[in-house]
Tab-separated table of C-alpha atoms and ligand atoms in Angstrom:
chain	number	residue	atom	x	y	z
I	1	MET	CA	76.287	137.497	92.159
I	2	GLU	CA	75.157	141.016	92.815
I	3	VAL	CA	77.258	141.030	95.880
I	4	ILE	CA	80.180	138.906	94.757
I	5	LEU	CA	80.228	141.756	91.674
I	6	SER	CA	80.232	144.877	94.048
I	7	GLN	CA	82.940	143.831	96.230
I	8	LEU	CA	85.097	142.538	93.008
I	9	SER	CA	85.042	146.194	91.381
I	10	ASP	CA	86.034	147.756	94.772
I	11	PHE	CA	88.467	145.687	95.557
I	12	PHE	CA	89.916	146.493	92.118
I	13	LYS	CA	88.821	150.233	92.363
I	14	SER	CA	92.352	149.301	95.129
I	15	TYR	CA	94.680	147.478	92.826
I	16	SER	CA	97.993	147.676	94.132
I	17	GLY	CA	100.769	144.701	93.304
I	18	PRO	CA	100.006	141.889	95.463
I	19	VAL	CA	96.366	142.393	95.567
I	20	LEU	CA	96.599	140.760	92.395
I	21	PHE	CA	96.984	137.842	93.227
I	22	VAL	CA	93.859	137.738	95.169
I	23	ALA	CA	92.332	138.687	92.118
I	24	LEU	CA	92.670	135.952	89.847
I	25	SER	CA	91.649	133.815	93.335
I	26	LEU	CA	88.659	136.403	93.017
I	27	ILE	CA	88.079	136.329	89.894
I	28	LEU	CA	88.086	132.213	89.333
I	29	SER	CA	85.903	131.679	91.478
I	30	ALA	CA	83.518	134.340	90.194
I	31	PHE	CA	84.105	132.708	86.564
I	32	ALA	CA	82.956	130.043	87.697
I	33	ILE	CA	79.912	130.491	89.135
I	34	HIS	CA	79.284	133.234	87.319
I	35	SER	CA	79.126	131.365	84.004
I	36	LYS	CA	77.113	128.066	85.898
I	37	LEU	CA	74.721	130.977	86.739
I	38	LEU	CA	74.404	132.359	82.990
I	39	PRO	CA	71.620	131.373	80.447
I	40	ARG	CA	74.214	129.437	77.039
I	41	HIS	CA	73.296	131.871	74.276
I	42	VAL	CA	75.233	134.518	76.177
I	43	ARG	CA	78.193	132.561	76.531
I	44	PRO	CA	80.971	132.995	73.988
I	45	HIS	CA	81.489	129.921	71.215
I	46	ASN	CA	83.637	130.490	68.485
I	47	GLY	CA	87.320	130.768	69.823
I	48	GLY	CA	88.185	134.219	68.223
I	49	ASN	CA	90.314	135.715	66.653
I	50	VAL	CA	93.337	133.004	67.044
I	51	LYS	CA	96.471	135.039	65.939
I	52	GLN	CA	98.800	134.773	68.602
I	53	SER	CA	100.404	137.370	70.309
I	54	THR	CA	104.522	137.056	70.039
I	55	LYS	CA	105.560	140.536	69.993
I	56	SER	CA	104.508	143.950	69.893
I	57	LYS	CA	103.074	145.051	73.261
I	58	PHE	CA	103.563	140.617	74.999
I	59	SER	CA	106.075	143.007	78.047
I	60	ILE	CA	106.760	140.104	80.562
I	61	LYS	CA	109.215	140.362	82.649
I	62	ASP	CA	112.704	139.572	83.076
I	63	ALA	CA	112.793	135.824	83.973
I	64	LEU	CA	113.890	134.337	87.301
I	65	PRO	CA	116.775	131.628	87.895
I	66	ALA	CA	115.687	128.714	86.437
I	67	VAL	CA	115.300	126.391	89.355
I	68	THR	CA	117.615	121.984	89.695
I	69	ILE	CA	114.896	119.773	90.944
I	70	GLU	CA	116.519	118.028	93.676
I	71	PRO	CA	115.852	114.048	93.190
I	72	VAL	CA	113.717	112.811	95.941
I	73	ASP	CA	115.754	110.320	98.625
I	74	PRO	CA	117.035	106.981	97.031
I	75	ASN	CA	114.317	104.724	99.170
I	76	PHE	CA	111.446	107.345	98.442
I	77	ASP	CA	108.647	104.423	97.500
I	78	TRP	CA	105.903	106.258	96.099
I	79	GLU	CA	102.866	103.392	97.608
I	80	LYS	CA	104.074	104.369	101.118
I	81	GLU	CA	103.824	108.385	99.942
I	82	LYS	CA	100.639	109.615	102.318
I	83	PRO	CA	98.784	112.410	100.391
I	84	VAL	CA	100.093	115.883	102.195
I	85	PRO	CA	97.318	116.904	104.417
I	86	TYR	CA	96.391	120.341	102.817
I	87	ARG	CA	94.272	121.750	105.277
I	88	PRO	CA	92.945	125.473	104.071
I	89	PHE	CA	90.484	126.288	106.597
I	90	LYS	CA	90.233	128.848	109.473
I	91	ASN	CA	88.347	129.532	112.298
I	92	ALA	CA	87.563	132.544	111.341
I	93	PRO	CA	85.028	134.483	108.587
I	94	TYR	CA	85.779	133.014	105.343
I	95	ARG	CA	88.514	135.996	103.689
I	96	ILE	CA	87.677	136.299	99.944
I	97	ASN	CA	91.414	137.363	100.136
I	98	MET	CA	92.615	133.954	101.129
I	99	ALA	CA	96.666	133.693	100.231
I	100	ILE	CA	98.311	134.054	96.851
I	101	GLN	CA	102.042	132.390	98.432
I	102	LYS	CA	105.051	131.920	96.925
I	103	ALA	CA	105.087	127.980	95.468
I	104	ASP	CA	107.714	125.499	96.260
I	105	PRO	CA	109.139	124.726	93.059
I	106	GLN	CA	110.249	120.981	94.046
I	107	ASN	CA	106.833	120.521	94.972
I	108	ILE	CA	104.925	121.491	91.414
I	109	ILE	CA	103.807	117.887	90.528
I	110	VAL	CA	103.829	115.506	93.714
I	111	ILE	CA	103.949	110.908	93.140
I	112	GLU	CA	101.546	110.172	96.217
I	113	ASN	CA	100.341	106.729	96.948
I	114	THR	CA	97.220	107.293	95.300
I	115	TYR	CA	98.728	107.600	92.111
I	116	LEU	CA	98.272	104.699	90.259
I	117	LYS	CA	94.132	104.351	90.863
I	118	SER	CA	94.284	108.471	89.528
I	119	THR	CA	96.450	108.039	86.873
I	120	LYS	CA	93.930	104.714	85.363
I	121	LEU	CA	90.908	106.373	86.378
I	122	ARG	CA	92.347	109.592	84.557
I	123	GLU	CA	92.841	107.018	81.218
I	124	ARG	CA	89.535	106.463	81.682
I	125	ILE	CA	88.162	109.715	82.186
I	126	MET	CA	89.628	110.474	79.014
I	127	ASN	CA	88.649	108.034	77.321
I	128	GLU	CA	85.332	108.067	77.966
I	129	ARG	CA	84.617	111.708	78.474
I	130	ALA	CA	87.223	113.004	75.493
I	131	GLU	CA	85.074	115.936	74.198
I	132	ILE	CA	85.190	117.031	77.918
I	133	SER	CA	88.167	116.607	79.405
I	134	MET	CA	90.767	117.388	77.158
I	135	ALA	CA	91.471	119.765	73.973
I	136	CYS	CA	94.093	120.945	72.647
I	137	HIS	CA	93.762	124.234	69.886
I	138	PRO	CA	96.321	124.616	67.336
I	139	SER	CA	97.919	127.748	68.958
I	140	ALA	CA	98.511	125.502	71.603
I	141	GLU	CA	100.392	122.714	70.274
I	142	ALA	CA	104.158	124.200	70.459
I	143	ALA	CA	103.088	124.972	73.943
I	144	LEU	CA	101.567	121.809	74.990
I	145	LYS	CA	105.226	119.995	73.675
I	146	GLU	CA	106.887	122.616	75.429
I	147	LEU	CA	104.746	121.470	78.443
I	148	TYR	CA	105.578	117.904	78.369
I	149	CYS	CA	109.441	118.488	78.142
I	150	THR	CA	109.016	120.257	80.512
I	151	VAL	CA	107.463	117.956	83.088
I	152	THR	CA	109.069	114.646	82.246
I	153	ASP	CA	112.125	116.514	82.500
I	154	PHE	CA	111.039	117.125	85.921
I	155	LEU	CA	110.033	114.173	86.946
I	156	MET	CA	113.234	112.246	85.702
I	157	LYS	CA	114.869	114.132	88.180
I	158	LYS	CA	112.559	114.337	91.027
I	159	TYR	CA	111.942	110.396	91.100
I	160	PRO	CA	114.483	109.174	88.915
I	161	MET	CA	114.114	105.195	90.243
I	162	TYR	CA	110.460	106.099	88.318
I	163	PHE	CA	111.298	107.986	85.095
I	164	TYR	CA	114.063	108.143	83.207
I	165	THR	CA	114.777	106.616	79.251
I	166	LYS	CA	114.866	103.940	77.917
I	167	ASP	CA	115.872	103.056	73.694
I	168	ASN	CA	119.471	104.701	73.855
I	169	GLY	CA	117.677	107.655	74.739
I	170	THR	CA	114.795	108.209	72.896
I	171	THR	CA	111.827	107.372	74.904
I	172	PHE	CA	110.776	108.070	78.015
I	173	TYR	CA	109.745	105.643	80.954
I	174	ASN	CA	107.133	104.914	83.602
I	175	LYS	CA	108.252	102.222	85.717
I	176	ILE	CA	104.931	102.812	88.187
I	177	LYS	CA	103.182	101.956	85.306
I	178	ASN	CA	104.724	100.642	82.442
I	179	GLU	CA	104.527	102.785	79.771
I	180	SER	CA	106.763	105.003	77.554
I	181	PHE	CA	106.482	107.774	75.421
I	182	PRO	CA	108.944	109.200	72.454
I	183	LEU	CA	111.161	112.204	74.657
I	184	ASP	CA	110.625	114.732	72.148
I	185	PRO	CA	107.711	114.699	71.432
I	186	THR	CA	107.899	116.954	68.953
I	187	MET	CA	106.668	115.089	65.871
I	188	GLU	CA	103.894	113.552	68.337
I	189	ASP	CA	100.848	113.972	67.135
I	190	ARG	CA	98.978	117.313	69.624
I	191	LEU	CA	96.230	115.039	71.037
I	192	GLU	CA	98.709	112.329	71.676
I	193	VAL	CA	101.084	114.223	73.635
I	194	LEU	CA	97.865	116.194	75.646
I	195	LYS	CA	97.044	112.275	76.859
I	196	PHE	CA	100.046	111.192	77.163
I	197	LEU	CA	100.859	113.936	79.358
I	198	GLY	CA	97.074	113.747	81.128
I	199	ARG	CA	97.919	109.688	82.307
I	200	THR	CA	101.277	110.695	83.534
I	201	ILE	CA	100.510	112.758	86.497
I	202	GLU	CA	97.648	112.840	88.880
I	203	GLU	CA	97.628	117.082	88.256
I	204	ASP	CA	95.180	118.449	85.504
I	205	PHE	CA	96.383	121.471	83.542
I	206	ILE	CA	95.584	124.484	81.674
I	207	ILE	CA	97.575	126.178	78.404
I	208	LEU	CA	96.848	129.754	78.790
I	209	LEU	CA	98.209	131.612	75.555
I	210	LYS	CA	97.648	135.700	75.181
I	211	ASN	CA	95.310	136.363	72.053
I	212	GLY	CA	96.245	138.466	69.339
I	213	ASP	CA	96.208	142.331	68.998
I	214	GLU	CA	92.224	142.538	66.956
I	215	GLY	CA	88.795	141.234	67.458
I	216	GLU	CA	86.523	139.395	70.139
I	217	LEU	CA	89.399	138.386	72.488
I	218	GLU	CA	91.828	141.194	71.847
I	219	ASN	CA	94.785	140.676	73.891
I	220	GLU	CA	92.737	138.350	76.822
I	221	TYR	CA	94.660	135.258	78.070
I	222	VAL	CA	92.415	132.718	76.825
I	223	TRP	CA	92.438	128.578	78.158
I	224	ARG	CA	93.695	126.871	74.959
I	225	ALA	CA	94.784	123.662	76.220
I	226	GLY	CA	94.618	121.398	78.715
I	227	VAL	CA	93.472	118.536	80.363
I	228	SER	CA	90.862	118.233	83.599
I	229	CYS	CA	89.864	114.854	85.225
I	230	TYR	CA	88.681	116.329	88.602
I	231	PRO	CA	86.329	119.683	87.769
I	232	SER	CA	84.181	120.223	90.589
I	233	GLY	CA	80.811	121.592	89.467
I	234	PHE	CA	81.736	123.044	85.993
I	235	VAL	CA	81.759	121.426	82.434
I	236	PRO	CA	85.705	121.881	81.168
I	237	GLY	CA	84.904	121.130	77.702
I	238	GLU	CA	82.673	124.277	77.643
I	239	LYS	CA	85.615	127.126	78.723
I	240	PHE	CA	87.978	125.364	75.826
I	241	ASN	CA	88.939	128.887	74.143
I	242	LYS	CA	87.660	130.884	76.498
I	243	PRO	CA	89.406	133.426	78.588
I	244	LEU	CA	89.302	132.704	82.327
I	245	THR	CA	87.495	136.581	82.199
I	246	ALA	CA	84.160	135.058	79.923
I	247	ILE	CA	82.113	136.199	82.536
I	248	HIS	CA	79.204	138.156	80.633
I	249	SER	CA	78.096	140.415	83.729
I	250	PRO	CA	74.839	142.266	82.995
I	251	VAL	CA	77.020	145.456	84.188
I	252	PRO	CA	79.787	146.219	81.583
I	253	GLN	CA	82.007	148.309	83.162
I	254	TYR	CA	82.413	144.776	86.280
I	255	LEU	CA	83.578	142.783	83.236
I	256	GLU	CA	86.489	145.624	81.726
I	257	ARG	CA	88.034	145.549	85.229
I	258	LEU	CA	88.136	142.054	85.657
I	259	LYS	CA	89.815	141.573	82.140
I	260	VAL	CA	92.445	144.351	83.173
I	261	SER	CA	93.443	142.763	86.441
I	262	MET	CA	92.804	139.015	85.048
I	263	ASN	CA	95.382	140.060	82.137
I	264	ARG	CA	97.440	141.673	84.278
I	265	PHE	CA	98.161	138.116	86.469
I	266	PHE	CA	99.008	136.820	83.525
I	267	GLU	CA	101.229	138.908	81.704
I	268	ARG	CA	103.074	139.939	85.587
I	269	LEU	CA	103.892	135.821	85.902
I	270	ARG	CA	107.742	135.491	85.325
I	271	VAL	CA	109.115	132.523	83.331
I	272	HIS	CA	110.374	130.197	86.274
I	273	GLU	CA	107.906	131.867	88.705
I	274	PHE	CA	105.530	129.226	90.768
I	275	VAL	CA	102.925	130.746	93.208
I	276	VAL	CA	100.123	128.176	93.993
I	277	ARG	CA	97.054	129.004	96.287
I	278	TYR	CA	94.530	126.642	97.299
I	279	ASN	CA	90.950	126.562	97.870
I	280	TRP	CA	88.155	124.226	100.264
I	281	SER	CA	84.895	122.573	99.390
I	282	ILE	CA	82.809	119.970	100.568
I	283	GLN	CA	81.498	117.083	99.445
I	284	ALA	CA	78.724	114.636	99.825
I	285	HIS	CA	79.004	112.414	97.808
I	286	THR	CA	81.759	109.744	95.709
I	287	ASN	CA	82.951	111.485	92.550
I	288	ILE	CA	85.992	113.076	92.137
I	289	PHE	CA	85.172	113.735	88.323
I	290	ALA	CA	82.363	115.534	89.739
I	291	PRO	CA	81.254	118.593	86.542
I	292	SER	CA	76.998	119.164	87.677
I	293	MET	CA	77.809	118.536	91.324
I	294	ASN	CA	79.539	120.523	93.798
I	295	HIS	CA	78.173	123.712	93.595
I	296	GLY	CA	74.540	125.652	94.584
I	297	THR	CA	72.916	128.735	92.486
I	298	ARG	CA	70.396	131.608	94.022
I	299	THR	CA	67.752	128.516	93.968
I	300	VAL	CA	68.132	127.473	97.638
I	301	ALA	CA	65.000	126.926	98.172
I	302	SER	CA	64.941	123.861	96.240
I	303	VAL	CA	67.760	122.708	98.417
I	304	LYS	CA	66.741	119.829	100.880
I	305	PRO	CA	69.468	120.351	103.438
I	306	LEU	CA	71.011	116.854	104.204
I	307	SER	CA	70.409	114.970	107.804
I	308	PRO	CA	72.998	113.568	109.386
I	309	GLU	CA	71.826	110.347	110.255
I	310	ASP	CA	71.656	109.523	106.503
I	311	LEU	CA	74.837	110.257	105.731
I	312	ASP	CA	78.231	107.871	105.981
I	313	PHE	CA	80.986	110.619	106.629
I	314	ASN	CA	83.825	108.246	105.777
I	315	LYS	CA	82.111	108.934	101.930
I	316	VAL	CA	81.828	112.542	102.818
I	317	PHE	CA	85.083	114.783	101.681
I	318	MET	CA	86.935	118.421	102.087
I	319	ARG	CA	87.356	118.967	98.329
I	320	VAL	CA	90.999	120.645	98.408
I	321	GLU	CA	92.272	122.122	95.459
I	322	LYS	CA	96.107	123.184	95.306
I	323	GLN	CA	96.313	125.549	91.924
I	324	CYS	CA	99.661	125.898	90.868
I	325	PHE	CA	100.768	128.854	88.098
I	326	THR	CA	103.862	129.116	85.771
I	327	ARG	CA	105.087	130.546	82.596
I	328	LEU	CA	106.989	128.755	80.272
I	329	PRO	CA	110.487	130.105	78.831
I	330	LYS	CA	110.158	129.505	75.396
I	331	THR	CA	106.391	129.777	74.565
I	332	LYS	CA	105.680	131.851	77.197
I	333	ALA	CA	102.720	129.879	77.800
I	334	ASP	CA	101.650	130.440	81.111
I	335	ILE	CA	100.740	127.150	83.126
I	336	MET	CA	97.853	126.529	85.618
I	337	PHE	CA	98.369	122.956	87.504
I	338	ILE	CA	95.249	121.655	89.322
I	339	ARG	CA	95.400	118.625	92.317
I	340	THR	CA	92.618	118.012	94.056
I	341	TYR	CA	92.834	115.820	97.202
I	342	THR	CA	89.441	114.591	99.090
I	343	THR	CA	89.389	114.477	102.696
I	344	PRO	CA	87.011	112.093	104.836
I	345	LEU	CA	85.422	114.037	107.604
I	346	THR	CA	85.827	111.160	110.006
I	347	ARG	CA	89.725	111.885	109.410
I	348	ILE	CA	89.087	115.144	110.007
I	349	LYS	CA	87.313	114.735	113.179
I	350	ALA	CA	90.209	113.023	114.586
I	351	GLU	CA	92.466	115.099	113.397
I	352	ASN	CA	90.610	116.865	116.355
I	353	ARG	CA	89.841	119.749	113.337
I	354	ALA	CA	86.161	119.911	114.244
I	355	GLU	CA	85.859	122.958	115.734
I	356	ASP	CA	88.074	124.478	113.340
I	357	PHE	CA	85.506	123.511	110.879
I	358	CYS	CA	82.965	124.198	112.359
I	359	GLY	CA	84.026	127.472	112.718
I	360	ALA	CA	85.478	127.788	109.222
I	361	ILE	CA	81.593	127.064	108.240
I	362	ASP	CA	80.254	129.381	109.761
I	363	GLY	CA	82.311	131.850	108.797
I	364	LEU	CA	81.580	131.662	105.128
I	365	SER	CA	79.524	134.910	103.949
I	366	ASP	CA	75.895	134.390	102.335
I	367	ASP	CA	77.679	134.261	98.837
I	368	PHE	CA	80.049	131.641	99.298
I	369	ALA	CA	77.642	129.693	101.326
I	370	ILE	CA	75.586	129.806	97.684
I	371	TYR	CA	78.884	129.329	95.995
I	372	LYS	CA	79.309	126.033	98.204
I	373	ASN	CA	75.895	124.666	98.945
I	374	LYS	CA	77.010	124.839	102.371
I	375	ILE	CA	72.418	125.113	102.433
I	376	LEU	CA	73.090	121.129	101.566
I	377	TRP	CA	76.069	120.193	103.755
I	378	GLY	CA	76.099	122.693	106.158
I	379	ASP	CA	74.187	121.851	108.971
I	380	ALA	CA	74.697	117.846	108.793
I	381	VAL	CA	78.924	118.196	108.511
I	382	LYS	CA	78.431	120.610	111.801
I	383	ALA	CA	76.337	117.753	113.870
I	384	PHE	CA	78.853	115.151	113.213
I	385	LEU	CA	82.022	117.292	113.936
I	386	LYS	CA	80.500	118.080	117.097
I	387	GLY	CA	79.266	114.756	118.291
I	388	GLU	CA	75.832	115.576	118.274
I	389	SER	CA	75.240	112.665	115.552
I	390	SER	CA	77.173	109.633	113.905
I	391	GLY	CA	76.155	109.688	110.536
I	392	SER	CA	74.874	106.420	109.692
I	393	THR	CA	77.652	104.277	109.862
I	394	GLU	CA	79.597	104.246	113.389
I	395	LYS	CA	82.449	102.264	111.713
I	396	VAL	CA	85.750	104.683	110.815
I	397	TYR	CA	86.866	103.585	107.552
I	398	ASP	CA	89.242	104.485	104.383
I	399	PHE	CA	86.691	104.544	101.756
I	400	ASP	CA	89.148	104.570	97.831
I	401	ILE	CA	87.728	107.075	96.003
I	402	PHE	CA	89.549	106.310	92.992
I	403	GLU	CA	88.879	102.944	93.225
I	404	ALA	CA	85.531	103.472	93.662
I	405	GLN	CA	85.157	105.576	90.397
I	406	LEU	CA	87.420	103.515	88.315
I	407	ASN	CA	85.116	100.484	88.997
I	408	GLY	CA	81.876	102.351	88.699
I	409	GLU	CA	80.075	105.454	86.914
I	410	LEU	CA	81.240	108.101	85.794
I	411	MET	CA	78.731	110.928	86.192
I	412	LYS	CA	76.979	112.500	83.559
I	413	ASN	CA	77.584	115.694	82.662
R	501	NAG	C1	87.965	125.672	93.695
R	501	NAG	O1	88.315	127.319	92.689
R	501	NAG	C2	88.336	126.838	91.590
R	501	NAG	C3	87.827	128.664	91.011
R	501	NAG	O2	88.816	129.094	91.111
R	501	NAG	C4	86.821	126.330	91.436
R	501	NAG	O3	86.367	125.531	90.280
R	501	NAG	C5	86.914	125.247	92.480
R	501	NAG	O4	85.385	124.211	92.061
R	501	NAG	C6	86.875	124.799	93.799
R	501	NAG	N1	87.117	123.900	94.211
R	501	NAG	C7	87.051	123.523	94.898
R	501	NAG	C8	87.321	122.536	96.208
R	501	NAG	O5	86.196	124.240	96.336
R	502	NAG	C1	123.202	105.716	70.672
R	502	NAG	O1	122.906	107.193	70.465
R	502	NAG	C2	124.074	107.482	69.903
R	502	NAG	C3	124.216	109.230	69.750
R	502	NAG	O2	122.992	109.762	69.481
R	502	NAG	C4	124.184	106.899	68.917
R	502	NAG	O3	126.046	107.319	67.948
R	502	NAG	C5	124.062	105.618	68.640
R	502	NAG	O4	124.605	104.920	67.008
R	502	NAG	C6	123.299	105.049	69.510
R	502	NAG	N1	122.616	103.716	69.473
R	502	NAG	C7	121.773	102.974	68.715
R	502	NAG	C8	122.498	101.206	69.501
R	502	NAG	O5	121.299	102.995	67.814
R	503	NAG	C1	105.378	96.018	80.038
R	503	NAG	O1	105.088	96.621	78.605
R	503	NAG	C2	105.548	95.946	77.825
R	503	NAG	C3	105.320	96.205	76.826
R	503	NAG	O2	103.731	97.019	76.682
R	503	NAG	C4	105.648	94.117	78.336
R	503	NAG	O3	106.067	93.305	77.306
R	503	NAG	C5	105.966	93.951	79.113
R	503	NAG	O4	105.722	92.408	79.476
R	503	NAG	C6	105.344	94.858	81.102
R	503	NAG	N1	105.866	94.915	81.580
R	503	NAG	C7	105.619	94.262	82.944
R	503	NAG	C8	107.111	94.135	84.231
R	503	NAG	O5	104.726	94.034	82.791
């Protein structure tokens, strides 16, 4: 941890424009690591001062021009749409400044053949784990409703065969799920809006609002609302009403630097601007809802490395997150969408990416090796990829992680 934090601080010393994006990804990872390691009592518990900053120091850069969302081909069939094969690893030392790129605004939300099972699973998670998977602070109600309108409008424009209005234009209709919800959410309860949005897209989403200029969370961007059904190694419910910079380092100046950089990123994000970053990890279990797994800690001595012979590599996954950021035009809320993909290692091997992936695993520096829990799966995965072991079965088959979790246990957090 110390190492990561000192790297971060060097980084911020030389802060300049594009570095911001990088800083964000660092901070997000550091945040995830750190909050896991912190004793509970040092984490802030209250929501801080919730007065929202609407005027004064709120100097948002000019909006970019609005984007026209194009419809997909009229023959588009969601059931035939294979998940985009994101493979964000390189046969090289892991660089923490993994590129944040301009995103294609047409692809912020995508409907693929996992849609129905995934959104049904999301419904189940929101029903059975409401307290950890979803929340909306009253101060975020307007932003949530704007997000709802933005997303439904996007879906109707991009996928007009599956999403359209009904009842004389008063209802938003989802043909794939045969579900309706009022087109205008103004009069709806915010938790209903949250739930509806959460089960209409596969993407998790987080609404960040800038806090007022007083109190503990002075001018910080705070996680005020969201649905997080596919967490990996953190409990979303513990993050609501906290800034993403709630990293309580033993060395206070780090916290100050992180805060500044992070808030600057969110401050500078422009309306109609879309940026994306990807990250990957390995999981040797079949939970996509994984609040308490996937990350390692410093206490590696207690981790017993997995043996490849015990693993069915159709059920060992590369887990990729596609994280998109944008700002809403009216409420000026910052939004983060997170789409999670799980790809079995049997497929990575079939794609002839075994060598590259082994290189990427070897390229993890100590901190990230710990963070990604490499000691647990590293040697087993490499043995499989190099053909030294075929695991517990030679068979290659499609394991449906959504269906398995839909019909099975939801892990306890
Ligand atoms: C990606 O990074 C976020 C923090 O930035 C972390 O919470 C998440 O677990 C990571 N996911 C994967 C698949 O590595
Ligand atoms: C449909 O909406 C239009 C305009 O909003 C209104 O004039 C018309 O009366 C409505 N029709 C029905 C059947 O409600
Ligand atoms: C769609 O849902 C409505 C109301 O919930 C129901 O009456 C109707 O039969 C359903 N249609 C299909 C095709 O399942």
